[in-house]
PDB file of C-alpha atoms in Angstrom:
ATOM      1  CA  MET A1368       0.012   0.020   0.066  1.00  0.00           C
ATOM      2  CA  ALA A1369       1.145   3.494  -0.758  1.00  0.00           C
ATOM      3  CA  ILE A1370       0.156   6.205   1.535  1.00  0.00           C
ATOM      4  CA  GLN A1371      -0.604   9.365  -0.416  1.00  0.00           C
ATOM      5  CA  SER A1372       1.127  12.605   0.326  1.00  0.00           C
ATOM      6  CA  LYS A1373      -1.918  14.717  -0.305  1.00  0.00           C
ATOM      7  CA  PRO A1374      -5.423  14.248   1.721  1.00  0.00           C
ATOM      8  CA  ILE A1375      -8.234  12.308   0.664  1.00  0.00           C
ATOM      9  CA  LEU A1376     -11.614  14.157   0.924  1.00  0.00           C
ATOM     10  CA  VAL A1377     -14.272  12.096   2.438  1.00  0.00           C
ATOM     11  CA  THR A1378     -17.833  13.075   2.012  1.00  0.00           C
ATOM     12  CA  GLY A1379     -20.641  11.632   4.244  1.00  0.00           C
ATOM     13  CA  ALA A1380     -17.958  11.034   7.052  1.00  0.00           C
ATOM     14  CA  THR A1381     -20.446  11.543   9.784  1.00  0.00           C
ATOM     15  CA  GLY A1382     -22.505   8.863   8.473  1.00  0.00           C
ATOM     16  CA  GLN A1383     -22.180   5.099   8.116  1.00  0.00           C
ATOM     17  CA  GLN A1384     -20.216   4.505   4.908  1.00  0.00           C
ATOM     18  CA  GLY A1385     -17.989   7.761   4.872  1.00  0.00           C
ATOM     19  CA  GLY A1386     -17.239   7.306   8.594  1.00  0.00           C
ATOM     20  CA  ALA A1387     -16.000   3.666   7.999  1.00  0.00           C
ATOM     21  CA  VAL A1388     -13.697   4.811   5.162  1.00  0.00           C
ATOM     22  CA  ALA A1389     -12.456   7.815   6.968  1.00  0.00           C
ATOM     23  CA  ARG A1390     -11.562   5.589  10.092  1.00  0.00           C
ATOM     24  CA  ALA A1391      -9.888   3.083   7.926  1.00  0.00           C
ATOM     25  CA  LEU A1392      -7.901   5.603   6.027  1.00  0.00           C
ATOM     26  CA  LEU A1393      -6.758   7.236   9.332  1.00  0.00           C
ATOM     27  CA  ALA A1394      -5.839   3.776  10.777  1.00  0.00           C
ATOM     28  CA  LYS A1395      -3.468   3.296   7.998  1.00  0.00           C
ATOM     29  CA  GLY A1396      -1.738   6.774   8.353  1.00  0.00           C
ATOM     30  CA  GLN A1397      -3.473   8.494   5.381  1.00  0.00           C
ATOM     31  CA  LYS A1398      -4.164  12.195   5.438  1.00  0.00           C
ATOM     32  CA  VAL A1399      -7.907  12.657   5.508  1.00  0.00           C
ATOM     33  CA  ARG A1400     -10.161  15.781   4.916  1.00  0.00           C
ATOM     34  CA  VAL A1401     -13.685  15.782   5.991  1.00  0.00           C
ATOM     35  CA  MET A1402     -16.451  18.019   4.368  1.00  0.00           C
ATOM     36  CA  THR A1403     -19.577  18.152   6.629  1.00  0.00           C
ATOM     37  CA  ARG A1404     -22.294  20.597   7.219  1.00  0.00           C
ATOM     38  CA  HIS A1405     -22.039  19.986  11.030  1.00  0.00           C
ATOM     39  CA  PRO A1406     -18.249  19.824  12.079  1.00  0.00           C
ATOM     40  CA  GLU A1407     -19.305  19.230  15.548  1.00  0.00           C
ATOM     41  CA  LYS A1408     -20.383  15.722  14.440  1.00  0.00           C
ATOM     42  CA  ALA A1409     -17.055  15.000  13.281  1.00  0.00           C
ATOM     43  CA  ALA A1410     -15.279  15.577  16.521  1.00  0.00           C
ATOM     44  CA  SER A1411     -14.115  12.138  16.959  1.00  0.00           C
ATOM     45  CA  LEU A1412     -12.509  12.177  13.372  1.00  0.00           C
ATOM     46  CA  ALA A1413     -10.838  15.299  14.266  1.00  0.00           C
ATOM     47  CA  GLN A1414      -9.346  13.737  17.351  1.00  0.00           C
ATOM     48  CA  SER A1415      -8.072  10.912  15.193  1.00  0.00           C
ATOM     49  CA  GLY A1416      -6.202  13.415  12.973  1.00  0.00           C
ATOM     50  CA  ALA A1417      -8.732  14.448  10.252  1.00  0.00           C
ATOM     51  CA  ASP A1418      -8.974  17.884   8.760  1.00  0.00           C
ATOM     52  CA  ILE A1419     -12.505  19.137   9.108  1.00  0.00           C
ATOM     53  CA  VAL A1420     -13.834  21.568   6.513  1.00  0.00           C
ATOM     54  CA  GLN A1421     -17.380  22.939   7.036  1.00  0.00           C
ATOM     55  CA  GLY A1422     -19.269  22.775   3.563  1.00  0.00           C
ATOM     56  CA  ASP A1423     -22.341  21.626   1.784  1.00  0.00           C
ATOM     57  CA  LEU A1424     -22.484  19.328  -1.422  1.00  0.00           C
ATOM     58  CA  THR A1425     -24.914  21.856  -2.938  1.00  0.00           C
ATOM     59  CA  ASN A1426     -22.452  24.739  -2.641  1.00  0.00           C
ATOM     60  CA  GLN A1427     -19.922  25.380  -5.474  1.00  0.00           C
ATOM     61  CA  ALA A1428     -17.583  27.373  -3.579  1.00  0.00           C
ATOM     62  CA  ASN A1429     -17.487  24.845  -0.656  1.00  0.00           C
ATOM     63  CA  LEU A1430     -16.664  22.160  -3.035  1.00  0.00           C
ATOM     64  CA  GLU A1431     -13.882  24.078  -4.638  1.00  0.00           C
ATOM     65  CA  ILE A1432     -12.385  24.952  -1.219  1.00  0.00           C
ATOM     66  CA  ALA A1433     -12.705  21.234  -0.046  1.00  0.00           C
ATOM     67  CA  LEU A1434     -11.143  19.700  -3.147  1.00  0.00           C
ATOM     68  CA  ARG A1435      -8.182  22.086  -3.410  1.00  0.00           C
ATOM     69  CA  GLY A1436      -4.930  20.082  -2.977  1.00  0.00           C
ATOM     70  CA  ALA A1437      -6.577  16.799  -2.582  1.00  0.00           C
ATOM     71  CA  GLN A1438      -5.409  13.446  -4.185  1.00  0.00           C
ATOM     72  CA  GLY A1439      -8.713  11.757  -3.990  1.00  0.00           C
ATOM     73  CA  VAL A1440     -12.317  11.825  -3.096  1.00  0.00           C
ATOM     74  CA  PHE A1441     -14.550   9.426  -1.477  1.00  0.00           C
ATOM     75  CA  ALA A1442     -17.977  10.448  -2.633  1.00  0.00           C
ATOM     76  CA  MET A1443     -21.357   9.040  -1.416  1.00  0.00           C
ATOM     77  CA  SER A1444     -24.860  10.450  -1.391  1.00  0.00           C
ATOM     78  CA  THR A1445     -28.438   9.495  -0.221  1.00  0.00           C
ATOM     79  CA  PRO A1446     -31.723  10.009  -1.479  1.00  0.00           C
ATOM     80  CA  PHE A1447     -33.368   9.708   1.835  1.00  0.00           C
ATOM     81  CA  GLU A1448     -33.101  13.339   2.937  1.00  0.00           C
ATOM     82  CA  ALA A1449     -34.011  15.367  -0.214  1.00  0.00           C
ATOM     83  CA  GLY A1450     -35.039  12.712  -2.719  1.00  0.00           C
ATOM     84  CA  MET A1451     -33.822  10.873  -5.743  1.00  0.00           C
ATOM     85  CA  GLU A1452     -33.487  13.831  -8.166  1.00  0.00           C
ATOM     86  CA  GLU A1453     -31.648  15.847  -5.516  1.00  0.00           C
ATOM     87  CA  GLU A1454     -29.118  12.814  -4.944  1.00  0.00           C
ATOM     88  CA  VAL A1455     -28.455  12.784  -8.634  1.00  0.00           C
ATOM     89  CA  ARG A1456     -27.795  16.526  -8.856  1.00  0.00           C
ATOM     90  CA  GLN A1457     -25.401  16.438  -5.937  1.00  0.00           C
ATOM     91  CA  GLY A1458     -23.610  13.407  -7.321  1.00  0.00           C
ATOM     92  CA  ILE A1459     -23.046  14.971 -10.661  1.00  0.00           C
ATOM     93  CA  MET A1460     -22.064  18.403  -9.184  1.00  0.00           C
ATOM     94  CA  LEU A1461     -19.586  16.795  -6.982  1.00  0.00           C
ATOM     95  CA  ALA A1462     -18.198  14.711  -9.825  1.00  0.00           C
ATOM     96  CA  ASP A1463     -17.928  17.684 -12.132  1.00  0.00           C
ATOM     97  CA  ALA A1464     -16.145  19.667  -9.409  1.00  0.00           C
ATOM     98  CA  ALA A1465     -13.659  16.854  -8.796  1.00  0.00           C
ATOM     99  CA  LYS A1466     -12.865  16.547 -12.616  1.00  0.00           C
ATOM    100  CA  GLN A1467     -12.345  20.320 -12.893  1.00  0.00           C
ATOM    101  CA  ALA A1468     -10.010  20.225  -9.628  1.00  0.00           C
ATOM    102  CA  GLY A1469      -7.869  17.383 -11.397  1.00  0.00           C
ATOM    103  CA  ILE A1470      -8.627  14.768  -8.915  1.00  0.00           C
ATOM    104  CA  ALA A1471      -6.423  11.591  -9.508  1.00  0.00           C
ATOM    105  CA  HIS A1472      -8.801   9.009  -7.947  1.00  0.00           C
ATOM    106  CA  TYR A1473     -12.590   9.273  -7.426  1.00  0.00           C
ATOM    107  CA  VAL A1474     -14.194   6.485  -5.424  1.00  0.00           C
ATOM    108  CA  TYR A1475     -17.973   6.655  -5.641  1.00  0.00           C
ATOM    109  CA  THR A1476     -20.074   4.334  -3.311  1.00  0.00           C
ATOM    110  CA  SER A1477     -23.083   3.100  -5.276  1.00  0.00           C
ATOM    111  CA  VAL A1478     -25.234   0.133  -4.383  1.00  0.00           C
ATOM    112  CA  GLY A1479     -25.047  -3.618  -5.150  1.00  0.00           C
ATOM    113  CA  SER A1480     -26.485  -4.458  -8.768  1.00  0.00           C
ATOM    114  CA  ALA A1481     -27.020  -0.850  -9.508  1.00  0.00           C
ATOM    115  CA  HIS A1482     -26.097  -1.653 -13.270  1.00  0.00           C
ATOM    116  CA  ARG A1483     -28.539  -4.456 -13.491  1.00  0.00           C
ATOM    117  CA  ASN A1484     -31.780  -2.358 -14.519  1.00  0.00           C
ATOM    118  CA  THR A1485     -33.419  -3.193 -11.145  1.00  0.00           C
ATOM    119  CA  GLY A1486     -36.155  -0.657 -11.293  1.00  0.00           C
ATOM    120  CA  ILE A1487     -35.538   0.042  -7.638  1.00  0.00           C
ATOM    121  CA  PRO A1488     -35.759   3.965  -7.402  1.00  0.00           C
ATOM    122  CA  HIS A1489     -32.662   4.377  -5.023  1.00  0.00           C
ATOM    123  CA  PHE A1490     -30.624   1.895  -7.094  1.00  0.00           C
ATOM    124  CA  ASP A1491     -31.391   3.639 -10.305  1.00  0.00           C
ATOM    125  CA  SER A1492     -30.405   7.067  -8.924  1.00  0.00           C
ATOM    126  CA  LYS A1493     -26.935   5.665  -8.119  1.00  0.00           C
ATOM    127  CA  TRP A1494     -26.572   4.173 -11.536  1.00  0.00           C
ATOM    128  CA  ARG A1495     -27.319   7.529 -13.095  1.00  0.00           C
ATOM    129  CA  VAL A1496     -24.513   9.087 -11.155  1.00  0.00           C
ATOM    130  CA  GLU A1497     -22.193   6.173 -11.926  1.00  0.00           C
ATOM    131  CA  GLN A1498     -22.889   6.820 -15.841  1.00  0.00           C
ATOM    132  CA  HIS A1499     -21.993  10.355 -15.496  1.00  0.00           C
ATOM    133  CA  ILE A1500     -18.847   9.571 -13.828  1.00  0.00           C
ATOM    134  CA  ARG A1501     -17.781   7.509 -16.796  1.00  0.00           C
ATOM    135  CA  GLN A1502     -19.012   9.880 -19.383  1.00  0.00           C
ATOM    136  CA  ILE A1503     -16.717  12.771 -18.023  1.00  0.00           C
ATOM    137  CA  GLY A1504     -13.671  10.577 -17.869  1.00  0.00           C
ATOM    138  CA  LEU A1505     -13.137  10.824 -14.146  1.00  0.00           C
ATOM    139  CA  PRO A1506     -10.532   8.279 -13.064  1.00  0.00           C
ATOM    140  CA  ALA A1507     -12.611   6.312 -10.746  1.00  0.00           C
ATOM    141  CA  THR A1508     -13.402   3.107  -8.672  1.00  0.00           C
ATOM    142  CA  ILE A1509     -17.189   2.282  -8.165  1.00  0.00           C
ATOM    143  CA  LEU A1510     -17.947   0.444  -4.818  1.00  0.00           C
ATOM    144  CA  ARG A1511     -21.269  -1.366  -4.731  1.00  0.00           C
ATOM    145  CA  PRO A1512     -22.055  -2.580  -1.319  1.00  0.00           C
ATOM    146  CA  VAL A1513     -25.152  -4.795  -0.643  1.00  0.00           C
ATOM    147  CA  TRP A1514     -27.507  -4.918   2.354  1.00  0.00           C
ATOM    148  CA  PHE A1515     -25.683  -3.698   5.586  1.00  0.00           C
ATOM    149  CA  MET A1516     -25.354  -6.181   8.470  1.00  0.00           C
ATOM    150  CA  GLU A1517     -25.699  -3.086  10.646  1.00  0.00           C
ATOM    151  CA  ASN A1518     -29.513  -3.035   9.514  1.00  0.00           C
ATOM    152  CA  PHE A1519     -30.038  -5.771  12.089  1.00  0.00           C
ATOM    153  CA  THR A1520     -29.262  -3.144  14.839  1.00  0.00           C
ATOM    154  CA  THR A1521     -31.593  -0.605  13.534  1.00  0.00           C
ATOM    155  CA  PHE A1522     -34.749  -0.960  11.456  1.00  0.00           C
ATOM    156  CA  ALA A1523     -34.476  -4.652  11.085  1.00  0.00           C
ATOM    157  CA  LYS A1524     -33.369  -5.495  14.616  1.00  0.00           C
ATOM    158  CA  PRO A1525     -35.242  -8.245  16.553  1.00  0.00           C
ATOM    159  CA  SER A1526     -38.278  -6.788  18.257  1.00  0.00           C
ATOM    160  CA  ALA A1527     -38.797  -7.130  22.027  1.00  0.00           C
ATOM    161  CA  GLU A1528     -40.606 -10.296  21.490  1.00  0.00           C
ATOM    162  CA  GLY A1529     -37.632 -11.716  19.492  1.00  0.00           C
ATOM    163  CA  VAL A1530     -38.983 -11.313  16.061  1.00  0.00           C
ATOM    164  CA  VAL A1531     -37.161 -10.207  12.840  1.00  0.00           C
ATOM    165  CA  MET A1532     -39.858  -9.264  10.352  1.00  0.00           C
ATOM    166  CA  LEU A1533     -38.998  -8.444   6.903  1.00  0.00           C
ATOM    167  CA  PRO A1534     -40.740  -9.091   3.558  1.00  0.00           C
ATOM    168  CA  MET A1535     -38.283 -11.872   2.563  1.00  0.00           C
ATOM    169  CA  LYS A1536     -39.291 -15.476   1.457  1.00  0.00           C
ATOM    170  CA  GLN A1537     -38.095 -17.927   4.031  1.00  0.00           C
ATOM    171  CA  THR A1538     -35.753 -19.836   1.439  1.00  0.00           C
ATOM    172  CA  ARG A1539     -34.544 -16.803  -0.115  1.00  0.00           C
ATOM    173  CA  LYS A1540     -30.742 -15.760   0.549  1.00  0.00           C
ATOM    174  CA  LEU A1541     -29.801 -12.059   1.155  1.00  0.00           C
ATOM    175  CA  ALA A1542     -26.208 -11.031   0.402  1.00  0.00           C
ATOM    176  CA  MET A1543     -25.023  -8.639   3.325  1.00  0.00           C
ATOM    177  CA  VAL A1544     -21.748  -6.667   4.190  1.00  0.00           C
ATOM    178  CA  ALA A1545     -20.342  -5.112   7.223  1.00  0.00           C
ATOM    179  CA  LEU A1546     -19.673  -1.430   7.234  1.00  0.00           C
ATOM    180  CA  LYS A1547     -16.142  -2.083   8.257  1.00  0.00           C
ATOM    181  CA  ASP A1548     -15.506  -4.080   5.084  1.00  0.00           C
ATOM    182  CA  ILE A1549     -16.713  -1.141   2.976  1.00  0.00           C
ATOM    183  CA  GLY A1550     -14.272   1.186   4.976  1.00  0.00           C
ATOM    184  CA  GLU A1551     -11.470  -1.539   4.182  1.00  0.00           C
ATOM    185  CA  PHE A1552     -12.327  -1.466   0.300  1.00  0.00           C
ATOM    186  CA  GLY A1553     -12.527   2.396   0.260  1.00  0.00           C
ATOM    187  CA  ALA A1554      -9.125   2.754   1.936  1.00  0.00           C
ATOM    188  CA  ALA A1555      -7.633   0.060  -0.152  1.00  0.00           C
ATOM    189  CA  ALA A1556      -8.872   1.617  -3.520  1.00  0.00           C
ATOM    190  CA  PHE A1557      -6.849   4.830  -2.637  1.00  0.00           C
ATOM    191  CA  LEU A1558      -3.740   3.192  -1.288  1.00  0.00           C
ATOM    192  CA  ARG A1559      -3.644   0.429  -4.129  1.00  0.00           C
ATOM    193  CA  PRO A1560      -4.791   2.538  -7.030  1.00  0.00           C
ATOM    194  CA  ASN A1561      -3.233   0.119  -9.535  1.00  0.00           C
ATOM    195  CA  ASP A1562      -5.634  -2.454  -8.324  1.00  0.00           C
ATOM    196  CA  PHE A1563      -8.700  -0.388  -8.178  1.00  0.00           C
ATOM    197  CA  LEU A1564      -8.750   2.380 -10.847  1.00  0.00           C
ATOM    198  CA  GLY A1565     -11.366   1.506 -13.464  1.00  0.00           C
ATOM    199  CA  GLN A1566     -13.085  -1.217 -11.392  1.00  0.00           C
ATOM    200  CA  ALA A1567     -16.842  -1.589 -10.408  1.00  0.00           C
ATOM    201  CA  ILE A1568     -16.941  -3.935  -7.500  1.00  0.00           C
ATOM    202  CA  ASP A1569     -20.062  -5.462  -5.780  1.00  0.00           C
ATOM    203  CA  ILE A1570     -19.083  -5.996  -2.070  1.00  0.00           C
ATOM    204  CA  ALA A1571     -20.562  -8.688   0.270  1.00  0.00           C
ATOM    205  CA  GLY A1572     -19.186 -10.817   3.196  1.00  0.00           C
ATOM    206  CA  ASP A1573     -22.020 -13.182   3.515  1.00  0.00           C
ATOM    207  CA  GLU A1574     -25.186 -14.600   2.049  1.00  0.00           C
ATOM    208  CA  LEU A1575     -28.052 -15.982   4.368  1.00  0.00           C
ATOM    209  CA  THR A1576     -31.605 -16.819   4.506  1.00  0.00           C
ATOM    210  CA  MET A1577     -33.566 -15.054   7.174  1.00  0.00           C
ATOM    211  CA  PRO A1578     -34.139 -18.218   9.193  1.00  0.00           C
ATOM    212  CA  GLU A1579     -30.398 -18.712   9.195  1.00  0.00           C
ATOM    213  CA  THR A1580     -29.914 -15.108  10.316  1.00  0.00           C
ATOM    214  CA  ALA A1581     -32.424 -15.586  13.080  1.00  0.00           C
ATOM    215  CA  ALA A1582     -30.536 -18.714  14.336  1.00  0.00           C
ATOM    216  CA  LEU A1583     -27.306 -16.823  14.197  1.00  0.00           C
ATOM    217  CA  LEU A1584     -28.902 -14.054  16.176  1.00  0.00           C
ATOM    218  CA  THR A1585     -30.202 -16.461  18.810  1.00  0.00           C
ATOM    219  CA  LYS A1586     -26.630 -17.672  19.478  1.00  0.00           C
ATOM    220  CA  ALA A1587     -25.173 -14.102  19.613  1.00  0.00           C
ATOM    221  CA  THR A1588     -27.957 -12.616  21.666  1.00  0.00           C
ATOM    222  CA  GLY A1589     -28.782 -15.458  24.139  1.00  0.00           C
ATOM    223  CA  ARG A1590     -32.549 -14.873  23.112  1.00  0.00           C
ATOM    224  CA  SER A1591     -34.717 -17.021  21.239  1.00  0.00           C
ATOM    225  CA  ILE A1592     -34.920 -15.136  17.851  1.00  0.00           C
ATOM    226  CA  ARG A1593     -37.196 -16.123  14.904  1.00  0.00           C
ATOM    227  CA  PHE A1594     -37.969 -14.838  11.438  1.00  0.00           C
ATOM    228  CA  ARG A1595     -41.583 -13.960  10.536  1.00  0.00           C
ATOM    229  CA  GLU A1596     -42.225 -13.008   6.949  1.00  0.00           C
ATOM    230  CA  PHE A1597     -43.810  -9.702   6.503  1.00  0.00           C
ATOM    231  CA  PRO A1598     -46.559  -9.737   3.850  1.00  0.00           C
ATOM    232  CA  MET A1599     -45.575  -7.970   0.739  1.00  0.00           C
ATOM    233  CA  ASP A1600     -48.920  -6.209   0.448  1.00  0.00           C
ATOM    234  CA  GLN A1601     -48.517  -4.939   3.974  1.00  0.00           C
ATOM    235  CA  ALA A1602     -44.963  -3.857   3.223  1.00  0.00           C
ATOM    236  CA  GLU A1603     -45.837  -1.394   0.493  1.00  0.00           C
ATOM    237  CA  ALA A1604     -47.999   0.641   3.035  1.00  0.00           C
ATOM    238  CA  ALA A1605     -45.570   0.418   5.820  1.00  0.00           C
ATOM    239  CA  MET A1606     -42.254   1.008   3.972  1.00  0.00           C
ATOM    240  CA  GLY A1607     -43.255   2.863   0.734  1.00  0.00           C
ATOM    241  CA  HIS A1608     -42.929   1.995  -2.947  1.00  0.00           C
ATOM    242  CA  ASP A1609     -39.102   2.238  -3.053  1.00  0.00           C
ATOM    243  CA  PHE A1610     -38.374  -0.096  -0.304  1.00  0.00           C
ATOM    244  CA  ALA A1611     -41.302  -2.580  -1.055  1.00  0.00           C
ATOM    245  CA  THR A1612     -39.754  -2.758  -4.696  1.00  0.00           C
ATOM    246  CA  MET A1613     -36.341  -3.462  -3.367  1.00  0.00           C
ATOM    247  CA  PHE A1614     -37.758  -6.373  -1.449  1.00  0.00           C
ATOM    248  CA  ARG A1615     -39.656  -7.797  -4.398  1.00  0.00           C
ATOM    249  CA  TRP A1616     -36.473  -7.715  -6.330  1.00  0.00           C
ATOM    250  CA  PHE A1617     -34.568  -9.391  -3.495  1.00  0.00           C
ATOM    251  CA  ASN A1618     -37.192 -12.174  -3.626  1.00  0.00           C
ATOM    252  CA  GLU A1619     -37.411 -12.589  -7.232  1.00  0.00           C
ATOM    253  CA  ILE A1620     -33.881 -11.724  -8.536  1.00  0.00           C
ATOM    254  CA  GLY A1621     -31.483 -10.699  -5.800  1.00  0.00           C
ATOM    255  CA  TYR A1622     -27.778  -9.761  -5.814  1.00  0.00           C
ATOM    256  CA  ALA A1623     -25.240 -11.863  -7.637  1.00  0.00           C
ATOM    257  CA  ILE A1624     -21.835 -11.736  -5.992  1.00  0.00           C
ATOM    258  CA  ASP A1625     -18.918 -14.216  -5.963  1.00  0.00           C
ATOM    259  CA  ILE A1626     -17.690 -13.645  -2.482  1.00  0.00           C
ATOM    260  CA  SER A1627     -14.924 -16.208  -2.706  1.00  0.00           C
ATOM    261  CA  GLY A1628     -13.844 -14.571  -5.943  1.00  0.00           C
ATOM    262  CA  LEU A1629     -14.084 -11.144  -4.417  1.00  0.00           C
ATOM    263  CA  LYS A1630     -11.697 -12.230  -1.554  1.00  0.00           C
ATOM    264  CA  GLN A1631      -9.190 -13.758  -4.186  1.00  0.00           C
ATOM    265  CA  GLN A1632      -9.081 -10.845  -6.303  1.00  0.00           C
ATOM    266  CA  PHE A1633      -8.422  -8.193  -3.738  1.00  0.00           C
ATOM    267  CA  GLY A1634      -7.058  -9.860  -0.745  1.00  0.00           C
ATOM    268  CA  ILE A1635      -9.141  -7.986   1.664  1.00  0.00           C
ATOM    269  CA  PRO A1636     -10.770 -10.252   4.488  1.00  0.00           C
ATOM    270  CA  LEU A1637     -14.715 -10.174   4.372  1.00  0.00           C
ATOM    271  CA  THR A1638     -16.628 -10.249   7.582  1.00  0.00           C
ATOM    272  CA  THR A1639     -19.156 -13.097   7.874  1.00  0.00           C
ATOM    273  CA  PHE A1640     -22.435 -12.366   9.716  1.00  0.00           C
ATOM    274  CA  ALA A1641     -21.390 -14.592  12.597  1.00  0.00           C
ATOM    275  CA  GLU A1642     -18.144 -12.763  12.849  1.00  0.00           C
ATOM    276  CA  TRP A1643     -19.866  -9.395  12.667  1.00  0.00           C
ATOM    277  CA  MET A1644     -22.432 -10.311  15.507  1.00  0.00           C
ATOM    278  CA  LYS A1645     -19.390 -10.713  17.885  1.00  0.00           C
ATOM    279  CA  THR A1646     -18.716  -7.032  17.560  1.00  0.00           C
ATOM    280  CA  VAL A1647     -22.124  -5.800  18.650  1.00  0.00           C
ATOM    281  CA  ASP A1648     -23.149  -5.165  22.427  1.00  0.00           C
ATOM    282  CA  TRP A1649     -26.481  -6.933  22.022  1.00  0.00           C
ATOM    283  CA  GLU A1650     -27.407  -6.033  25.565  1.00  0.00           C
ATOM    284  CA  LYS A1651     -27.797  -2.198  24.503  1.00  0.00           C
ATOM    285  CA  MET A1652     -29.898  -3.137  21.670  1.00  0.00           C
TER     286      MET A1652
END
């Protein structure tokens, strides 16, 4: 690995993916610059050595300042604050600014199977940003993480009665990834550019059915956890069209990732669900 003398700009560093990448880079001795609207939320990263720049992805002047003198950019966006069209606009705006600034390596975090015409709104929005990055000739790596294991500590966590309820078929496997692994891939992309430039990489560390997941959660938590399938017609009303469409796709088609091939190609350890569960303090859940 080659530590870069210039900083890597990380967007979304106060969130899940950006935070994982920033921490992985800092742990390896790489200079990191974080752009955030709320510098106080990046206090722990500042204590770890990151340079914090206040700014907004929608502000051209902010982008120019944040990009000045940077070697690379870790770029991410989310549709869940301002909607799909705004996500695409921000993604294009940041890519264009990086191109103008002469950024040597642009790492964009998309979503697993974004290129497969899924019809899932928040997958398709990221695919549009991916296409723009290619069209403008930005030297880039595209990371495509799948379902986060961490979702089982938030909206998909077991209920007080010990039930995991999602609109997944009992026999259907779901590919999943630990946020830490996204961080390691993001860091490796910058520190091993010859291995990563020009690549689009779907990332997963495990693939399990929901009953298998519940059985592992039972072992980890010491509670009796069981899976209950949430009827799809109810899911549409409870989750909205976007997420219901995603789960329909999970059930009918699903991610297609060669996990062993991924390990072999890049030499980065991938976390299994059983391994990831050991990192969680389940008593606080």
